[in-house]
Structures are given as C-alpha cells and as structure tokens.
PDB file of C-alpha atoms in Angstrom:
ATOM      1  CA  MET A 227     -25.081 -22.350 -68.393  1.00  0.00           C
ATOM      2  CA  ALA A 228     -23.197 -24.880 -66.248  1.00  0.00           C
ATOM      3  CA  ALA A 229     -19.523 -24.044 -67.620  1.00  0.00           C
ATOM      4  CA  THR A 230     -19.974 -20.936 -66.683  1.00  0.00           C
ATOM      5  CA  LEU A 231     -20.803 -21.217 -63.384  1.00  0.00           C
ATOM      6  CA  GLN A 232     -17.718 -23.493 -62.792  1.00  0.00           C
ATOM      7  CA  LYS A 233     -15.022 -22.403 -61.395  1.00  0.00           C
ATOM      8  CA  ALA A 234     -11.496 -24.191 -61.880  1.00  0.00           C
ATOM      9  CA  PRO A 235     -10.620 -27.205 -61.256  1.00  0.00           C
ATOM     10  CA  LEU A 236      -8.035 -27.525 -57.727  1.00  0.00           C
ATOM     11  CA  PRO A 237      -5.804 -29.889 -59.579  1.00  0.00           C
ATOM     12  CA  GLY A 238      -6.607 -33.284 -59.627  1.00  0.00           C
ATOM     13  CA  ARG A 239      -9.562 -32.462 -58.581  1.00  0.00           C
ATOM     14  CA  ARG A 240     -13.006 -31.715 -60.956  1.00  0.00           C
ATOM     15  CA  ALA A 241     -14.554 -28.845 -60.060  1.00  0.00           C
ATOM     16  CA  PRO A 242     -18.765 -29.715 -58.940  1.00  0.00           C
ATOM     17  CA  ARG A 243     -21.225 -29.094 -62.098  1.00  0.00           C
ATOM     18  CA  LEU A 244     -24.372 -27.090 -61.536  1.00  0.00           C
ATOM     19  CA  ALA A 245     -27.146 -29.993 -61.580  1.00  0.00           C
ATOM     20  CA  GLU A 246     -24.469 -31.151 -58.695  1.00  0.00           C
ATOM     21  CA  ALA A 247     -25.093 -28.645 -56.672  1.00  0.00           C
ATOM     22  CA  TRP A 248     -28.491 -28.306 -57.277  1.00  0.00           C
ATOM     23  CA  PRO A 249     -29.936 -31.073 -58.815  1.00  0.00           C
ATOM     24  CA  HIS A 250     -33.782 -30.725 -58.643  1.00  0.00           C
ATOM     25  CA  LYS A 251     -33.670 -27.574 -60.546  1.00  0.00           C
ATOM     26  CA  HIS A 252     -32.390 -29.678 -63.850  1.00  0.00           C
ATOM     27  CA  LYS A 253     -35.511 -31.346 -63.842  1.00  0.00           C
ATOM     28  CA  HIS A 254     -37.823 -28.726 -64.720  1.00  0.00           C
ATOM     29  CA  LYS A 255     -36.877 -27.059 -68.604  1.00  0.00           C
ATOM     30  CA  HIS A 256     -39.575 -23.864 -68.220  1.00  0.00           C
ATOM     31  CA  LYS A 257     -39.134 -21.878 -65.279  1.00  0.00           C
ATOM     32  CA  HIS A 258     -39.584 -18.042 -64.808  1.00  0.00           C
ATOM     33  CA  LYS A 259     -36.370 -15.618 -65.134  1.00  0.00           C
ATOM     34  CA  HIS A 260     -36.142 -14.295 -62.011  1.00  0.00           C
ATOM     35  CA  GLU A 261     -36.060 -17.803 -60.738  1.00  0.00           C
ATOM     36  CA  HIS A 262     -33.383 -18.742 -63.064  1.00  0.00           C
ATOM     37  CA  GLY A 263     -31.296 -15.870 -62.024  1.00  0.00           C
ATOM     38  CA  HIS A 264     -31.989 -16.465 -58.259  1.00  0.00           C
ATOM     39  CA  ASP A 265     -31.219 -20.947 -58.939  1.00  0.00           C
ATOM     40  CA  ALA A 266     -28.015 -19.446 -60.714  1.00  0.00           C
ATOM     41  CA  ARG A 267     -26.912 -17.062 -58.030  1.00  0.00           C
ATOM     42  CA  ARG A 268     -27.813 -20.433 -54.999  1.00  0.00           C
ATOM     43  CA  ALA A 269     -25.316 -22.656 -57.423  1.00  0.00           C
ATOM     44  CA  ARG A 270     -22.332 -20.179 -57.471  1.00  0.00           C
ATOM     45  CA  ARG A 271     -22.292 -19.887 -53.488  1.00  0.00           C
ATOM     46  CA  VAL A 272     -22.490 -24.064 -53.022  1.00  0.00           C
ATOM     47  CA  ILE A 273     -19.796 -24.449 -55.615  1.00  0.00           C
ATOM     48  CA  ARG A 274     -17.893 -21.191 -54.429  1.00  0.00           C
ATOM     49  CA  ARG A 275     -18.667 -23.114 -50.902  1.00  0.00           C
ATOM     50  CA  ALA A 276     -17.500 -26.779 -52.315  1.00  0.00           C
ATOM     51  CA  THR A 277     -13.787 -25.628 -53.962  1.00  0.00           C
ATOM     52  CA  ASP A 278     -12.847 -23.387 -50.883  1.00  0.00           C
ATOM     53  CA  TYR A 279     -12.319 -25.846 -48.417  1.00  0.00           C
ATOM     54  CA  ARG A 280     -10.715 -28.604 -51.277  1.00  0.00           C
ATOM     55  CA  GLY A 281      -6.875 -29.515 -52.546  1.00  0.00           C
ATOM     56  CA  PHE A 282      -5.531 -31.717 -49.938  1.00  0.00           C
ATOM     57  CA  ALA A 283      -5.468 -34.369 -48.061  1.00  0.00           C
ATOM     58  CA  PRO A 284      -9.556 -35.363 -47.471  1.00  0.00           C
ATOM     59  CA  ALA A 285      -8.520 -35.310 -43.964  1.00  0.00           C
ATOM     60  CA  LEU A 286      -7.252 -31.993 -44.334  1.00  0.00           C
ATOM     61  CA  ASP A 287     -10.028 -30.704 -46.656  1.00  0.00           C
ATOM     62  CA  LEU A 288     -12.771 -31.707 -43.631  1.00  0.00           C
ATOM     63  CA  ALA A 289     -10.057 -30.562 -41.298  1.00  0.00           C
ATOM     64  CA  LEU A 290     -10.327 -26.983 -43.295  1.00  0.00           C
ATOM     65  CA  ALA A 291     -13.742 -26.770 -43.866  1.00  0.00           C
ATOM     66  CA  THR A 292     -14.633 -27.413 -40.303  1.00  0.00           C
ATOM     67  CA  PHE A 293     -12.925 -26.695 -36.455  1.00  0.00           C
ATOM     68  CA  GLY A 294      -9.867 -25.522 -38.686  1.00  0.00           C
ATOM     69  CA  TRP A 295     -11.641 -22.633 -40.163  1.00  0.00           C
ATOM     70  CA  GLY A 296     -14.966 -23.048 -42.100  1.00  0.00           C
ATOM     71  CA  TRP A 297     -16.558 -23.813 -39.152  1.00  0.00           C
ATOM     72  CA  HIS A 298     -16.055 -19.780 -37.678  1.00  0.00           C
ATOM     73  CA  ILE A 299     -15.850 -18.051 -40.967  1.00  0.00           C
ATOM     74  CA  GLU A 300     -19.283 -19.409 -41.808  1.00  0.00           C
ATOM     75  CA  ALA A 301     -20.329 -18.326 -38.723  1.00  0.00           C
ATOM     76  CA  GLY A 302     -18.894 -15.216 -37.950  1.00  0.00           C
ATOM     77  CA  LEU A 303     -20.695 -14.271 -41.504  1.00  0.00           C
ATOM     78  CA  ALA A 304     -23.861 -15.596 -40.563  1.00  0.00           C
ATOM     79  CA  ALA A 305     -23.968 -13.269 -37.310  1.00  0.00           C
ATOM     80  CA  LEU A 306     -22.617 -10.000 -39.118  1.00  0.00           C
ATOM     81  CA  ARG A 307     -25.469 -10.527 -41.750  1.00  0.00           C
ATOM     82  CA  LEU A 308     -27.889 -10.823 -39.202  1.00  0.00           C
ATOM     83  CA  VAL A 309     -26.702  -6.789 -37.708  1.00  0.00           C
ATOM     84  CA  LEU A 310     -26.204  -5.522 -41.261  1.00  0.00           C
ATOM     85  CA  ARG A 311     -29.984  -6.307 -41.715  1.00  0.00           C
ATOM     86  CA  GLY A 312     -31.314  -4.364 -39.493  1.00  0.00           C
ATOM     87  CA  THR A 313     -32.504  -7.819 -37.474  1.00  0.00           C
ATOM     88  CA  PHE A 314     -31.650  -6.019 -33.697  1.00  0.00           C
ATOM     89  CA  ASP A 315     -33.225  -2.666 -34.978  1.00  0.00           C
ATOM     90  CA  ARG A 316     -36.097  -4.826 -35.249  1.00  0.00           C
ATOM     91  CA  HIS A 317     -36.106  -6.882 -32.544  1.00  0.00           C
ATOM     92  CA  PRO A 318     -33.311  -4.982 -29.612  1.00  0.00           C
ATOM     93  CA  ASP A 319     -33.917  -7.267 -26.941  1.00  0.00           C
ATOM     94  CA  LEU A 320     -32.449 -10.545 -29.492  1.00  0.00           C
ATOM     95  CA  GLN A 321     -29.474 -11.870 -27.790  1.00  0.00           C
ATOM     96  CA  ILE A 322     -27.254 -14.081 -29.340  1.00  0.00           C
ATOM     97  CA  VAL A 323     -24.214 -16.273 -28.594  1.00  0.00           C
ATOM     98  CA  LEU A 324     -21.323 -16.648 -30.875  1.00  0.00           C
ATOM     99  CA  GLY A 325     -18.803 -19.151 -29.618  1.00  0.00           C
ATOM    100  CA  HIS A 326     -14.961 -19.080 -29.711  1.00  0.00           C
ATOM    101  CA  TRP A 327     -14.161 -15.942 -28.720  1.00  0.00           C
ATOM    102  CA  GLY A 328     -16.399 -13.971 -31.309  1.00  0.00           C
ATOM    103  CA  GLU A 329     -16.220 -16.496 -34.437  1.00  0.00           C
ATOM    104  CA  MET A 330     -13.196 -14.002 -35.975  1.00  0.00           C
ATOM    105  CA  LEU A 331     -15.563 -11.068 -35.569  1.00  0.00           C
ATOM    106  CA  LEU A 332     -13.922  -9.834 -32.180  1.00  0.00           C
ATOM    107  CA  PHE A 333     -10.270  -9.417 -34.210  1.00  0.00           C
ATOM    108  CA  ALA A 334     -11.648  -7.822 -37.033  1.00  0.00           C
ATOM    109  CA  LEU A 335     -13.838  -5.514 -35.334  1.00  0.00           C
ATOM    110  CA  ASP A 336     -12.460  -2.194 -35.731  1.00  0.00           C
ATOM    111  CA  ARG A 337     -11.951  -3.069 -39.455  1.00  0.00           C
ATOM    112  CA  ILE A 338     -15.488  -4.646 -39.575  1.00  0.00           C
ATOM    113  CA  ASP A 339     -17.181  -1.194 -37.967  1.00  0.00           C
ATOM    114  CA  GLY A 340     -16.539   0.460 -40.835  1.00  0.00           C
ATOM    115  CA  LEU A 341     -19.039  -0.684 -43.204  1.00  0.00           C
ATOM    116  CA  SER A 342     -21.404   1.824 -40.764  1.00  0.00           C
ATOM    117  CA  SER A 343     -20.632   4.246 -43.730  1.00  0.00           C
ATOM    118  CA  ALA A 344     -22.359   2.240 -46.086  1.00  0.00           C
ATOM    119  CA  ALA A 345     -25.042   0.708 -44.433  1.00  0.00           C
ATOM    120  CA  PRO A 346     -27.185   3.805 -42.926  1.00  0.00           C
ATOM    121  CA  HIS A 347     -30.283   1.978 -43.024  1.00  0.00           C
ATOM    122  CA  LEU A 348     -29.104   0.902 -39.673  1.00  0.00           C
ATOM    123  CA  ASP A 349     -29.671   2.693 -36.686  1.00  0.00           C
ATOM    124  CA  ARG A 350     -26.569   1.942 -34.709  1.00  0.00           C
ATOM    125  CA  ARG A 351     -22.836   1.747 -35.481  1.00  0.00           C
ATOM    126  CA  VAL A 352     -21.869  -2.035 -36.629  1.00  0.00           C
ATOM    127  CA  ALA A 353     -19.728  -2.843 -32.876  1.00  0.00           C
ATOM    128  CA  ASP A 354     -22.276  -0.741 -30.991  1.00  0.00           C
ATOM    129  CA  TYR A 355     -24.450  -4.092 -31.595  1.00  0.00           C
ATOM    130  CA  PHE A 356     -21.598  -5.261 -29.532  1.00  0.00           C
ATOM    131  CA  ALA A 357     -21.970  -4.374 -26.577  1.00  0.00           C
ATOM    132  CA  THR A 358     -26.125  -4.824 -26.641  1.00  0.00           C
ATOM    133  CA  ASN A 359     -26.969  -7.836 -28.875  1.00  0.00           C
ATOM    134  CA  ILE A 360     -23.750 -10.341 -28.632  1.00  0.00           C
ATOM    135  CA  HIS A 361     -22.584 -12.484 -26.086  1.00  0.00           C
ATOM    136  CA  ILE A 362     -19.009 -14.535 -26.705  1.00  0.00           C
ATOM    137  CA  ALA A 363     -18.353 -17.477 -25.602  1.00  0.00           C
ATOM    138  CA  THR A 364     -14.779 -18.840 -25.077  1.00  0.00           C
ATOM    139  CA  SER A 365     -16.050 -22.449 -26.692  1.00  0.00           C
ATOM    140  CA  GLY A 366     -12.749 -24.233 -25.051  1.00  0.00           C
ATOM    141  CA  MET A 367     -10.489 -21.573 -26.523  1.00  0.00           C
ATOM    142  CA  LEU A 368      -8.865 -21.189 -22.573  1.00  0.00           C
ATOM    143  CA  THR A 369      -6.283 -18.683 -23.973  1.00  0.00           C
ATOM    144  CA  PRO A 370      -5.357 -15.898 -21.994  1.00  0.00           C
ATOM    145  CA  ARG A 371      -4.259 -13.625 -23.630  1.00  0.00           C
ATOM    146  CA  LEU A 372      -7.883 -14.483 -25.762  1.00  0.00           C
ATOM    147  CA  LEU A 373      -9.734 -12.996 -22.367  1.00  0.00           C
ATOM    148  CA  ARG A 374      -7.822  -9.617 -23.007  1.00  0.00           C
ATOM    149  CA  HIS A 375      -8.727  -9.078 -26.528  1.00  0.00           C
ATOM    150  CA  ALA A 376     -11.785  -9.834 -25.685  1.00  0.00           C
ATOM    151  CA  LEU A 377     -12.444  -7.393 -22.629  1.00  0.00           C
ATOM    152  CA  ALA A 378     -10.653  -4.712 -25.375  1.00  0.00           C
ATOM    153  CA  TYR A 379     -14.164  -4.956 -27.157  1.00  0.00           C
ATOM    154  CA  THR A 380     -17.021  -5.872 -25.617  1.00  0.00           C
ATOM    155  CA  SER A 381     -17.225  -5.809 -21.262  1.00  0.00           C
ATOM    156  CA  VAL A 382     -16.820  -8.945 -18.683  1.00  0.00           C
ATOM    157  CA  ASP A 383     -20.769  -9.245 -18.585  1.00  0.00           C
ATOM    158  CA  ARG A 384     -20.800 -10.476 -22.000  1.00  0.00           C
ATOM    159  CA  ILE A 385     -18.302 -13.825 -22.135  1.00  0.00           C
ATOM    160  CA  LEU A 386     -19.276 -16.810 -21.146  1.00  0.00           C
ATOM    161  CA  LEU A 387     -17.081 -19.575 -19.793  1.00  0.00           C
ATOM    162  CA  SER A 388     -18.071 -22.923 -21.820  1.00  0.00           C
ATOM    163  CA  GLY A 389     -16.112 -25.855 -23.113  1.00  0.00           C
ATOM    164  CA  ASP A 390     -15.934 -27.835 -26.602  1.00  0.00           C
ATOM    165  CA  HIS A 391     -17.071 -31.429 -26.028  1.00  0.00           C
ATOM    166  CA  PRO A 392     -16.994 -33.905 -27.092  1.00  0.00           C
ATOM    167  CA  PHE A 393     -13.957 -32.171 -28.456  1.00  0.00           C
ATOM    168  CA  ARG A 394     -12.342 -31.025 -25.859  1.00  0.00           C
ATOM    169  CA  ARG A 395     -12.685 -31.049 -22.553  1.00  0.00           C
ATOM    170  CA  PHE A 396     -10.924 -29.494 -19.298  1.00  0.00           C
ATOM    171  CA  ASP A 397     -10.105 -30.704 -15.560  1.00  0.00           C
ATOM    172  CA  ALA A 398     -10.941 -27.767 -12.714  1.00  0.00           C
ATOM    173  CA  ALA A 399      -7.228 -26.885 -12.478  1.00  0.00           C
ATOM    174  CA  THR A 400      -7.195 -25.662 -15.522  1.00  0.00           C
ATOM    175  CA  LEU A 401     -10.856 -23.858 -15.585  1.00  0.00           C
ATOM    176  CA  THR A 402      -9.104 -22.113 -12.626  1.00  0.00           C
ATOM    177  CA  ASP A 403      -6.313 -20.956 -13.811  1.00  0.00           C
ATOM    178  CA  PHE A 404      -7.528 -19.443 -16.765  1.00  0.00           C
ATOM    179  CA  LEU A 405     -10.257 -17.698 -14.207  1.00  0.00           C
ATOM    180  CA  ARG A 406      -7.714 -16.770 -12.014  1.00  0.00           C
ATOM    181  CA  THR A 407      -5.940 -14.458 -14.710  1.00  0.00           C
ATOM    182  CA  LEU A 408      -8.925 -11.952 -13.833  1.00  0.00           C
ATOM    183  CA  PRO A 409      -7.886 -10.152 -10.686  1.00  0.00           C
ATOM    184  CA  ASP A 410     -11.506  -9.368  -9.784  1.00  0.00           C
ATOM    185  CA  PRO A 411     -13.222 -12.213  -8.243  1.00  0.00           C
ATOM    186  CA  GLY A 412     -16.689 -10.764  -9.411  1.00  0.00           C
ATOM    187  CA  ASP A 413     -15.467 -10.585 -12.687  1.00  0.00           C
ATOM    188  CA  ARG A 414     -14.339 -14.508 -12.248  1.00  0.00           C
ATOM    189  CA  ARG A 415     -17.947 -14.980 -10.698  1.00  0.00           C
ATOM    190  CA  LYS A 416     -19.694 -13.555 -14.209  1.00  0.00           C
ATOM    191  CA  ILE A 417     -17.782 -15.514 -16.613  1.00  0.00           C
ATOM    192  CA  ALA A 418     -18.148 -18.270 -14.716  1.00  0.00           C
ATOM    193  CA  HIS A 419     -21.301 -19.045 -13.958  1.00  0.00           C
ATOM    194  CA  ALA A 420     -23.584 -15.828 -13.284  1.00  0.00           C
ATOM    195  CA  ASN A 421     -23.047 -14.214 -17.072  1.00  0.00           C
ATOM    196  CA  ALA A 422     -24.927 -17.598 -18.335  1.00  0.00           C
ATOM    197  CA  GLU A 423     -26.949 -17.314 -15.447  1.00  0.00           C
ATOM    198  CA  SER A 424     -28.851 -14.866 -15.923  1.00  0.00           C
ATOM    199  CA  LEU A 425     -28.705 -14.726 -19.722  1.00  0.00           C
ATOM    200  CA  TYR A 426     -30.293 -18.470 -19.580  1.00  0.00           C
ATOM    201  CA  GLY A 427     -32.815 -17.703 -16.755  1.00  0.00           C
ATOM    202  CA  LEU A 428     -31.081 -20.590 -14.810  1.00  0.00           C
ATOM    203  CA  GLU A 429     -31.459 -20.259 -11.107  1.00  0.00           C
ATOM    204  CA  PRO A 430     -28.497 -18.324  -9.465  1.00  0.00           C
ATOM    205  CA  LEU A 431     -26.396 -20.517  -6.540  1.00  0.00           C
ATOM    206  CA  PRO A 432     -27.789 -19.627  -3.087  1.00  0.00           C
ATOM    207  CA  ALA A 433     -27.268 -16.001  -2.318  1.00  0.00           C
ATOM    208  CA  GLY A 434     -24.859 -15.548   1.055  1.00  0.00           C
ATOM    209  CA  THR A 435     -23.085 -19.239   0.837  1.00  0.00           C
ATOM    210  CA  ALA A 436     -19.949 -20.722   0.585  1.00  0.00           C
ATOM    211  CA  ALA A 437     -19.818 -22.384  -3.247  1.00  0.00           C
ATOM    212  CA  ARG A 438     -17.617 -24.622  -5.222  1.00  0.00           C
ATOM    213  CA  THR A 439     -18.027 -24.493  -8.702  1.00  0.00           C
ATOM    214  CA  THR A 440     -17.542 -25.809 -11.920  1.00  0.00           C
ATOM    215  CA  THR A 441     -13.979 -24.422 -12.023  1.00  0.00           C
ATOM    216  CA  GLY A 442     -13.161 -25.383  -8.929  1.00  0.00           C
ATOM    217  CA  LEU A 443     -12.700 -21.537  -6.962  1.00  0.00           C
ATOM    218  CA  GLN A 444     -13.785 -20.857  -3.624  1.00  0.00           C
ATOM    219  CA  GLU A 445     -15.684 -18.459  -3.704  1.00  0.00           C
ATOM    220  CA  ASP A 446     -19.175 -16.620  -2.402  1.00  0.00           C
ATOM    221  CA  ALA A 447     -21.633 -16.925  -4.621  1.00  0.00           C
TER     222      ALA A 447
END
C-alpha cells in the first residue's frame, strides 16, 4: 500500500513513506476497512503537503511553505471550506477575519463564486458570505492598490488595519500615508480603529474629542 501512496520524489529528495507520514497507524495491523480508507486519504494529504513545498534550498522550502505562499493558500482554503460546509448558514452571526487581504480569496472571488452552482445546499451564493461573515485584515501589506481591489469586492466596514508582528513593523508616517489614500476621513477612521472596535467589542475613543490615533492622523473621534 505504501508504494501506491508515494509521489515521485523531487530531484535529490526521497519521497516520504506512509509510515513516516502516519506512523502510529502502522502499529495495528487489524483495522476496519473504512478506517484504512480514511487513514489512506489523510496520509495522501500529508504526503502531498510535504512534497509540494520541497525541492529547493532548505530556506527557500520554508519560505515557500510559509510566508511566501503556503500560509495564504492553506488559510484561504480553510475559510472557503467553512463557507462550502454551510457553516455560516447554521451560524449566521459567526464572523471570521482573514489576514493578508483575504488570503488570496478576494483576488479570485469572481471565479470562486462559480462554486455556487455546485453547492445547491447553501442558502446563498458563495461570494455573498464575504459581505456578511468575513472581514479582511491588511496584515502589514500596506499597498494602496490592494486596498482599492478589496473595496471593489467588500465594504469599507469589513477592512481592518493590522500589523504583521514580528515580521513587519511600520512607523506612524507609513501608516498615515497609507490611510490618506482614502479621501473620506470617516473611512479612514473605520479602517484605522472603528471597525476593530465594533467587531471585537473594544471601548471606542471618547465621542466628541480630538484624538491622535496610532496612525498619526488628527481626527474627530
């Protein structure tokens, strides 16, 4: 069985075996047939993930599997599976936050919405859940064109300014320059802090007072 579950090894690398990917399952030889099938499917997923990001220098393997690509694809897929499982139909008040401008999902949302025709069990179209249950965080990627793209697919009320500690840090001037790409001061306040206050139940800045936020913008709270 192990041989049928191996992927072809990448140059200079040995493909992981089933016993390595799922070692504790090989301690028991007498398993129910259904359990064997379930274990085999899980083992294939482990092996695929172990090899998809390998084949380069160790540092590049790690970067590809994490901040360069893997983190975002895996997080986006997990969120999409929540939608397709009908999680938000069963729990309509549930809210989640996706970092890095939506972990690739916003950029393919037109295409992803095509899944709606294959998911008749959902109450709404796939893209609709991004307007009611999913928030988008910047995660240190302060690029105006990403902001413009996000606003084309979701509302300003669902975008959160966020850092990416410990990977990236920004000074007040950088944050201010980013927020000033929004012409409306009210939209700046929402993204800078008001959206997070509402979502997380944080105490808002005192009403009617002038406050200097962490963005360095002077504003009326």
